[in-house]
Amino acid sequence: MARTWQEIAKLRKQAQHNSIPQEWTLKNEYSSLGPRNVIAIPENSGLLTPLELEITNTADISIILDNLKHSIWSSRNVTSAFYKRAIIAQQLTNCLTEIFIEKALARADYVDDYLKKSGKPMGPLHGLPISLKDQFAMKGIETIMGYVSWVGEYANHDAVIVEILHEMGAVPFVRTNVPQSLMFGETYNNVFGRTTNPFNRSLTAGGSSGGEGALIALRGSPIGIGTDIGGSVRIPASFCGIYSLRPSYNRLPYGGALNSMEGQEAFLSVIGPMTSSVSSLKIFTKAVLDSKPWTKDPLVLRKGWSESEYQLQDHGGGDKLVFGFMWDNGIIRPHPPVRRAMEMVKKALKQAGHKVVDWHNYKHMEIYKVTETIFYADAGEDIRVVCRSTGEPVIKTMSPKENLEQMSQEDGAYSLVYALEKDFIEDPDAMDPPTATLVEQFREGITGLSAYELWSLHQKRRGLRYEYNRHWEETKSSTGTARPVDAIICPVEPYAATPHGLNSDAFYTTIWNVLDCPAAAFPVTTVKPEDHPDAPHEFYNDEDKFVYEMYKPERFKDAPVGLQLVGRCQEEEAVIRMTEIVDSALKVMGGINI
């Protein structure tokens, strides 16, 4: 008799639970409900040796790579240290999917042996453990991607980025949690459950690369690879206090990775690094581009790393940059902590000798509507087809109230997830998700578009890209440099990490996917008790009102606040360099240190 989808999910979750070494298990006071803020627990758990703490607390991967290159640390020691900390992170936030300790350690031994015999590193990422979002196929390992229907589907090949990581000497060592279908800004699925935010477990880690966000925030990985079609590396980075890069279409290799809605090509999902230090964004991106990824993935642009672009040759050498500040996108107003973060960056940049001007929005609501209509052109059929083979229900909300019934309190594998979900639901201050978001309003009544209707939207979207590019180019009349605005600074989300189920909006990020502008997320501050709510005011729409009513400083306690820096198409090198400049300016002013 065929198993039900619930039985399949339960067995797979139990198998994951059983793969955790007993000696790496946290004490009950940590792995049960315990504290909401668990960011310091790995440090204080007693499970990590002084050397393992030294290794995993090293945020800059250039230091790790240098120690590996000179055999100060072995890849086995580094991989084992991060694996142990990743397992601790899993017990605290439920951030992992695939755990393959022996396979990763065997790879680390192979890399160590290569260095010992050849006397030189295998490549620019020699011995470095790297985590992967549960999309990137690895030969012999399942890629479940949040679908019960994909349990037991083992890959017979590596994704292109995994091939390249191997050639560069890296050690792919763990895979991380995602929402079913990937199309949410939070992370929950029926197989592995919900990923929580390590700064406050009553809040979301974001999505769809939420597992990576939580893992890296807890220093369970030195660098991870996520994907982004609407904000999926930037939202978790902002919510979890780390850095990430959303590159332009086809700059980095996506080939061989699994996805939802793969036939949708109006705007493409891209892969991007997520890490604890801004310098690591450059190291990873340069290493991948120097490997000539277009020889393995024909969709990748034949454009290697440009050092001159990194040195900002088209931006006055980076001496006196002009930043356009988008304080508000005209659709959802940011919460007070996000506005304070914007003010902090403005002050830091001006203090560093740069210029700040206000960014004037252009047809944002029109872009938003076109975007969401294209996303939903199949009326959800792609997702339903995948779920249909096991009868798994399509997840329509990230709300714990809707999802708790799928778990059993007695099931050891789900025990922590269940306890947290129940705790969230019973919170007397809990809010229900908005009854009708703007996205839902745009999609209302869509039963699937005809080819002609979809082509018309593609034409409209292409026209909007031309218009927005012209709008940006015309800013040269107001910068005083004879150049257009060098980059835009804006929120990643209108809020810090929300309570579970309440992350309803992603247009601050999605607009740059549609326009194909590279963007880097960076941390700025955390929510403070003095970030008092705004006085009541007129609202743009019902969702703007809901977001306003959501805000109480105590509801967002300890949550990181991040922003994003946006450049123009194919300007990845410049975006990375300008983000480094912003990060440095903040640190000079005594900022960040989240």
Coordinates of N, CA and C in Angstrom, one line a residue, residues 440-593:
E440 N -2.3 39.3 -3.8 CA -3.6 38.5 -4.0 C -4.6 39.3 -4.8
Q441 N -4.6 40.6 -4.6 CA -5.6 41.4 -5.3 C -5.2 41.4 -6.8
F442 N -4.0 41.5 -7.1 CA -3.6 41.5 -8.5 C -3.9 40.1 -9.2
R443 N -3.8 39.0 -8.4 CA -4.0 37.7 -8.9 C -5.5 37.3 -8.9
E444 N -6.3 38.0 -8.3 CA -7.7 37.6 -8.1 C -8.4 37.5 -9.5
G445 N -9.0 36.3 -9.7 CA -9.7 36.1 -10.9 C -8.9 35.5 -12.0
I446 N -7.5 35.4 -11.8 CA -6.7 34.9 -12.9 C -6.8 33.4 -12.9
T447 N -7.2 32.8 -14.0 CA -7.3 31.4 -14.2 C -6.3 30.8 -15.1
G448 N -5.3 31.7 -15.4 CA -4.3 31.3 -16.4 C -4.4 32.2 -17.6
L449 N -3.2 32.7 -18.0 CA -3.2 33.7 -19.1 C -3.0 32.9 -20.4
S450 N -3.5 33.5 -21.5 CA -3.3 33.0 -22.8 C -1.8 33.4 -23.2
A451 N -1.3 32.7 -24.3 CA 0.0 33.1 -24.8 C 0.1 34.6 -25.1
Y452 N -1.0 35.0 -25.8 CA -1.0 36.4 -26.2 C -1.0 37.4 -25.1
E453 N -1.8 37.1 -24.0 CA -1.9 37.9 -22.8 C -0.5 38.0 -22.1
L454 N 0.2 36.8 -22.1 CA 1.5 36.8 -21.5 C 2.5 37.5 -22.3
W455 N 2.5 37.4 -23.6 CA 3.4 38.1 -24.5 C 3.2 39.7 -24.3
S456 N 1.9 40.1 -24.2 CA 1.6 41.5 -24.0 C 2.3 42.0 -22.7
L457 N 2.2 41.2 -21.6 CA 2.9 41.6 -20.4 C 4.4 41.6 -20.5
H458 N 4.9 40.7 -21.3 CA 6.4 40.7 -21.5 C 6.8 42.0 -22.2
Q459 N 6.0 42.4 -23.2 CA 6.2 43.6 -23.9 C 6.1 44.8 -23.0
K460 N 5.2 44.8 -22.1 CA 5.0 46.0 -21.2 C 6.2 46.0 -20.2
R461 N 6.6 44.9 -19.7 CA 7.7 44.8 -18.8 C 8.9 45.3 -19.5
R462 N 9.2 44.9 -20.7 CA 10.4 45.4 -21.4 C 10.4 46.9 -21.6
G463 N 9.2 47.4 -21.9 CA 9.1 48.9 -22.0 C 9.4 49.6 -20.7
L464 N 8.9 49.0 -19.6 CA 9.1 49.6 -18.3 C 10.6 49.6 -17.9
R465 N 11.3 48.5 -18.4 CA 12.8 48.5 -18.1 C 13.5 49.6 -18.9
Y466 N 13.1 49.9 -20.1 CA 13.7 51.0 -20.9 C 13.4 52.3 -20.2
E467 N 12.2 52.5 -19.8 CA 11.8 53.8 -19.2 C 12.5 54.0 -17.9
Y468 N 12.7 52.9 -17.0 CA 13.3 53.1 -15.7 C 14.8 53.4 -15.9
N469 N 15.4 52.7 -16.9 CA 16.8 53.0 -17.2 C 17.0 54.5 -17.7
R470 N 16.1 55.0 -18.5 CA 16.2 56.4 -18.9 C 16.0 57.3 -17.7
H471 N 15.1 56.9 -16.8 CA 14.8 57.7 -15.6 C 16.1 57.8 -14.8
W472 N 16.8 56.7 -14.6 CA 18.1 56.7 -13.9 C 19.1 57.5 -14.6
E473 N 19.2 57.4 -15.9 CA 20.2 58.1 -16.7 C 20.0 59.6 -16.5
E474 N 18.8 60.0 -16.4 CA 18.5 61.5 -16.4 C 18.9 62.1 -15.0
T475 N 19.2 61.3 -14.1 CA 19.6 61.9 -12.8 C 21.0 62.6 -12.9
K476 N 21.7 62.4 -14.0 CA 23.0 63.1 -14.1 C 22.8 64.6 -14.0
S477 N 21.6 65.1 -14.3 CA 21.4 66.6 -14.2 C 21.4 67.1 -12.8
S478 N 21.2 66.2 -11.8 CA 21.1 66.6 -10.4 C 22.2 66.2 -9.5
T479 N 23.2 65.4 -10.0 CA 24.2 64.9 -9.1 C 25.4 65.8 -8.9
G480 N 25.7 66.7 -9.9 CA 26.8 67.5 -9.8 C 28.1 66.9 -10.2
T481 N 28.1 65.7 -10.7 CA 29.3 64.9 -11.1 C 29.3 64.7 -12.6
A482 N 28.3 65.0 -13.3 CA 28.1 64.7 -14.8 C 27.8 63.2 -15.0
R483 N 27.7 62.5 -13.9 CA 27.3 61.1 -13.9 C 25.9 60.9 -13.3
P484 N 25.2 59.9 -13.8 CA 23.9 59.6 -13.1 C 24.2 59.2 -11.6
V485 N 23.2 59.0 -10.8 CA 23.3 58.5 -9.5 C 24.2 57.2 -9.6
D486 N 25.2 57.0 -8.7 CA 26.0 55.9 -8.8 C 25.3 54.6 -8.3
A487 N 24.5 54.7 -7.3 CA 23.8 53.6 -6.7 C 22.6 54.1 -5.9
I488 N 21.7 53.2 -5.7 CA 20.5 53.5 -4.9 C 20.6 52.7 -3.6
I489 N 20.3 53.4 -2.5 CA 20.2 52.8 -1.2 C 18.7 52.7 -0.8
C490 N 18.2 51.6 -0.5 CA 16.8 51.5 -0.1 C 16.6 50.3 0.9
P491 N 15.4 50.2 1.5 CA 15.1 49.0 2.3 C 15.1 47.7 1.5
V492 N 15.4 46.7 2.2 CA 15.2 45.3 1.6 C 13.7 44.9 1.8
E493 N 13.2 45.2 3.0 CA 11.8 45.1 3.3 C 11.4 46.3 4.1
P494 N 10.1 46.6 4.1 CA 9.6 47.8 4.9 C 9.7 47.6 6.4
Y495 N 10.2 46.4 6.8 CA 10.3 46.0 8.2 C 11.5 45.1 8.5
A496 N 11.8 45.0 9.8 CA 12.8 43.9 10.2 C 12.0 42.6 10.1
A497 N 12.7 41.5 10.5 CA 12.1 40.2 10.4 C 10.7 40.2 11.1
T498 N 9.7 39.7 10.4 CA 8.4 39.7 11.0 C 8.0 38.5 11.8
P499 N 7.0 38.5 12.6 CA 6.5 37.3 13.2 C 6.1 36.3 12.0
H500 N 6.1 35.0 12.3 CA 5.9 34.0 11.3 C 4.5 34.2 10.6
G501 N 4.5 34.2 9.3 CA 3.3 34.3 8.6 C 2.9 35.7 8.2
L502 N 3.7 36.7 8.6 CA 3.3 38.1 8.4 C 4.2 38.8 7.3
N503 N 5.2 38.1 6.7 CA 6.0 38.8 5.7 C 5.2 38.8 4.4
S504 N 4.4 39.8 4.2 CA 3.4 39.8 3.1 C 4.0 40.5 1.8
D505 N 5.0 41.3 2.0 CA 5.4 42.2 0.9 C 6.9 41.9 0.5
A506 N 7.2 42.0 -0.8 CA 8.6 41.8 -1.3 C 8.9 42.8 -2.4
F507 N 8.2 43.9 -2.6 CA 8.4 44.7 -3.7 C 9.7 45.5 -3.6
Y508 N 10.1 45.8 -2.4 CA 11.4 46.5 -2.3 C 12.5 45.8 -2.9
T509 N 12.4 44.4 -3.0 CA 13.4 43.6 -3.6 C 13.0 43.2 -5.0
T510 N 11.8 42.8 -5.2 CA 11.3 42.3 -6.5 C 11.5 43.3 -7.7
I511 N 11.3 44.5 -7.4 CA 11.5 45.5 -8.5 C 12.8 45.4 -9.2
W512 N 13.9 45.1 -8.4 CA 15.2 45.1 -9.0 C 15.5 43.8 -9.7
N513 N 14.7 42.7 -9.4 CA 14.7 41.5 -10.2 C 14.1 41.8 -11.6
V514 N 13.0 42.5 -11.6 CA 12.3 42.8 -12.8 C 13.1 43.7 -13.7
L515 N 13.8 44.7 -13.1 CA 14.6 45.6 -13.9 C 16.0 45.0 -14.1
D516 N 16.3 43.9 -13.5 CA 17.6 43.2 -13.6 C 18.7 44.1 -13.2
C517 N 18.6 44.7 -12.0 CA 19.6 45.5 -11.4 C 20.3 44.7 -10.3
P518 N 21.6 44.5 -10.3 CA 22.3 43.8 -9.2 C 22.1 44.6 -7.9
A519 N 22.1 43.8 -6.8 CA 21.8 44.5 -5.5 C 22.5 43.7 -4.4
A520 N 23.1 44.3 -3.5 CA 23.8 43.7 -2.3 C 23.1 44.1 -1.0
A521 N 22.7 43.1 -0.2 CA 22.1 43.4 1.1 C 23.2 43.5 2.1
F522 N 23.1 44.4 3.1 CA 24.1 44.6 4.1 C 23.4 44.9 5.5
P523 N 24.0 44.5 6.6 CA 23.4 44.8 7.9 C 23.7 46.2 8.3
V524 N 22.8 46.8 9.1 CA 23.1 48.2 9.6 C 22.9 48.3 11.1
T525 N 21.8 47.7 11.7 CA 21.5 47.9 13.1 C 20.5 46.8 13.5
T526 N 20.0 47.0 14.7 CA 18.9 46.1 15.2 C 17.8 47.0 15.7
V527 N 16.6 46.4 15.9 CA 15.4 47.1 16.4 C 15.7 47.5 17.8
K528 N 15.4 48.8 18.2 CA 15.7 49.3 19.5 C 14.3 49.7 20.2
P529 N 14.3 49.6 21.5 CA 13.0 50.0 22.2 C 12.6 51.4 21.9
E530 N 13.6 52.3 21.6 CA 13.3 53.7 21.3 C 12.8 53.9 19.9
D531 N 12.7 52.9 19.1 CA 12.1 53.0 17.8 C 10.6 53.0 17.9
H532 N 10.1 54.2 18.4 CA 8.7 54.3 18.7 C 7.8 54.2 17.4
P533 N 6.6 53.7 17.5 CA 5.7 53.7 16.4 C 5.3 55.1 15.9
D534 N 5.1 55.2 14.6 CA 4.6 56.4 14.0 C 3.2 56.8 14.4
A535 N 2.9 58.0 14.4 CA 1.5 58.4 14.6 C 0.6 58.0 13.5
P536 N -0.7 57.8 13.7 CA -1.6 57.4 12.6 C -1.5 58.4 11.4
H537 N -1.6 57.9 10.2 CA -1.6 58.7 9.1 C -2.4 58.1 7.9
E538 N -2.4 58.8 6.8 CA -3.1 58.2 5.6 C -2.2 57.1 5.1
F539 N -2.9 56.0 4.5 CA -2.2 54.9 4.0 C -2.3 54.8 2.5
Y540 N -1.3 54.2 1.9 CA -1.3 54.0 0.5 C -2.4 53.0 0.1
N541 N -2.6 52.0 0.9 CA -3.5 50.9 0.6 C -3.7 50.1 1.9
D542 N -4.6 49.0 1.8 CA -4.9 48.2 3.0 C -3.6 47.5 3.5
E543 N -2.8 47.0 2.6 CA -1.6 46.3 3.1 C -0.6 47.3 3.8
D544 N -0.5 48.5 3.3 CA 0.3 49.5 4.0 C -0.3 49.7 5.4
K545 N -1.6 49.8 5.6 CA -2.2 49.9 6.9 C -1.9 48.7 7.8
F546 N -1.9 47.5 7.2 CA -1.6 46.3 8.0 C -0.2 46.3 8.5
V547 N 0.7 46.7 7.6 CA 2.2 46.8 8.0 C 2.4 47.8 9.1
Y548 N 1.7 48.9 9.0 CA 1.7 49.9 10.0 C 1.3 49.4 11.4
E549 N 0.1 48.7 11.4 CA -0.4 48.1 12.6 C 0.4 47.0 13.2
M550 N 1.2 46.3 12.3 CA 2.0 45.2 12.8 C 3.1 45.7 13.8
Y551 N 3.5 47.0 13.6 CA 4.8 47.4 14.3 C 4.6 47.7 15.8
K552 N 5.3 47.0 16.6 CA 5.6 47.4 18.0 C 7.0 47.0 18.3
P553 N 7.8 47.9 18.9 CA 9.2 47.5 19.1 C 9.4 46.2 19.8
E554 N 8.6 45.9 20.8 CA 8.8 44.6 21.5 C 8.4 43.4 20.7
R555 N 7.6 43.5 19.7 CA 7.3 42.4 18.8 C 8.5 42.1 17.9
F556 N 9.4 43.0 17.7 CA 10.5 42.8 16.8 C 11.9 42.8 17.6
K557 N 11.8 42.4 18.9 CA 12.9 42.5 19.8 C 14.1 41.8 19.2
D558 N 15.3 42.5 19.2 CA 16.6 41.9 18.8 C 16.7 41.7 17.3
A559 N 15.7 42.1 16.5 CA 15.7 41.8 15.1 C 16.8 42.7 14.3
P560 N 17.6 42.1 13.5 CA 18.5 42.9 12.7 C 17.7 43.7 11.7
V561 N 18.4 44.8 11.2 CA 17.8 45.6 10.2 C 18.8 45.8 9.1
G562 N 18.5 45.4 7.9 CA 19.5 45.6 6.8 C 18.9 46.4 5.7
L563 N 19.7 46.9 4.8 CA 19.3 47.7 3.6 C 20.0 47.0 2.4
Q564 N 19.7 47.6 1.2 CA 20.4 47.1 0.0 C 20.9 48.2 -0.8
L565 N 22.0 47.9 -1.5 CA 22.6 48.9 -2.4 C 22.4 48.3 -3.8
V566 N 21.8 49.1 -4.7 CA 21.4 48.7 -6.0 C 22.2 49.4 -7.1
G567 N 22.7 48.7 -8.0 CA 23.5 49.2 -9.2 C 22.7 49.0 -10.5
R568 N 23.4 49.3 -11.6 CA 22.8 49.1 -12.9 C 23.2 47.7 -13.5
C569 N 22.5 47.3 -14.4 CA 22.6 46.0 -15.0 C 24.0 45.6 -15.3
Q570 N 24.5 44.4 -14.9 CA 25.8 43.9 -15.1 C 26.9 44.6 -14.4
E571 N 26.5 45.3 -13.3 CA 27.5 46.1 -12.5 C 27.9 45.4 -11.2
E572 N 28.0 44.1 -11.2 CA 28.2 43.3 -10.0 C 29.5 43.8 -9.3
E573 N 30.6 44.0 -10.0 CA 31.8 44.4 -9.4 C 31.7 45.7 -8.7
A574 N 31.0 46.7 -9.4 CA 30.8 48.0 -8.8 C 29.9 47.9 -7.6
V575 N 28.9 47.1 -7.6 CA 28.0 47.0 -6.5 C 28.7 46.4 -5.3
I576 N 29.6 45.4 -5.5 CA 30.3 44.9 -4.4 C 31.2 45.9 -3.8
R577 N 31.9 46.7 -4.7 CA 32.9 47.7 -4.2 C 32.1 48.8 -3.4
M578 N 31.0 49.3 -4.0 CA 30.3 50.3 -3.3 C 29.7 49.9 -2.0
T579 N 29.3 48.6 -1.9 CA 28.8 48.1 -0.6 C 29.9 48.0 0.4
E580 N 31.1 47.7 -0.1 CA 32.3 47.7 0.8 C 32.5 49.2 1.4
I581 N 32.3 50.2 0.5 CA 32.5 51.6 0.9 C 31.4 51.9 1.9
V582 N 30.2 51.5 1.7 CA 29.1 51.8 2.7 C 29.4 51.1 4.0
D583 N 29.8 49.9 3.9 CA 30.1 49.1 5.1 C 31.2 49.7 5.9
S584 N 32.3 50.2 5.2 CA 33.4 50.8 5.9 C 33.0 52.1 6.5
A585 N 32.2 52.9 5.8 CA 31.7 54.2 6.4 C 30.9 54.0 7.7
L586 N 30.0 52.9 7.7 CA 29.2 52.6 8.9 C 30.1 52.2 10.0
K587 N 31.2 51.4 9.7 CA 32.1 51.0 10.8 C 32.9 52.1 11.4
V588 N 33.3 53.1 10.5 CA 34.0 54.2 11.0 C 33.2 55.0 12.0
M589 N 31.9 55.0 11.7 CA 30.9 55.7 12.6 C 30.5 54.9 13.8
G590 N 31.1 53.7 13.9 CA 30.8 52.9 15.1 C 29.5 52.0 14.9
G591 N 29.1 51.8 13.6 CA 27.9 51.0 13.4 C 28.2 49.5 13.1
I592 N 27.1 48.8 12.8 CA 27.0 47.4 12.5 C 27.2 46.5 13.8
N593 N 28.2 45.7 13.9 CA 28.5 44.9 15.0 C 27.2 44.2 15.5

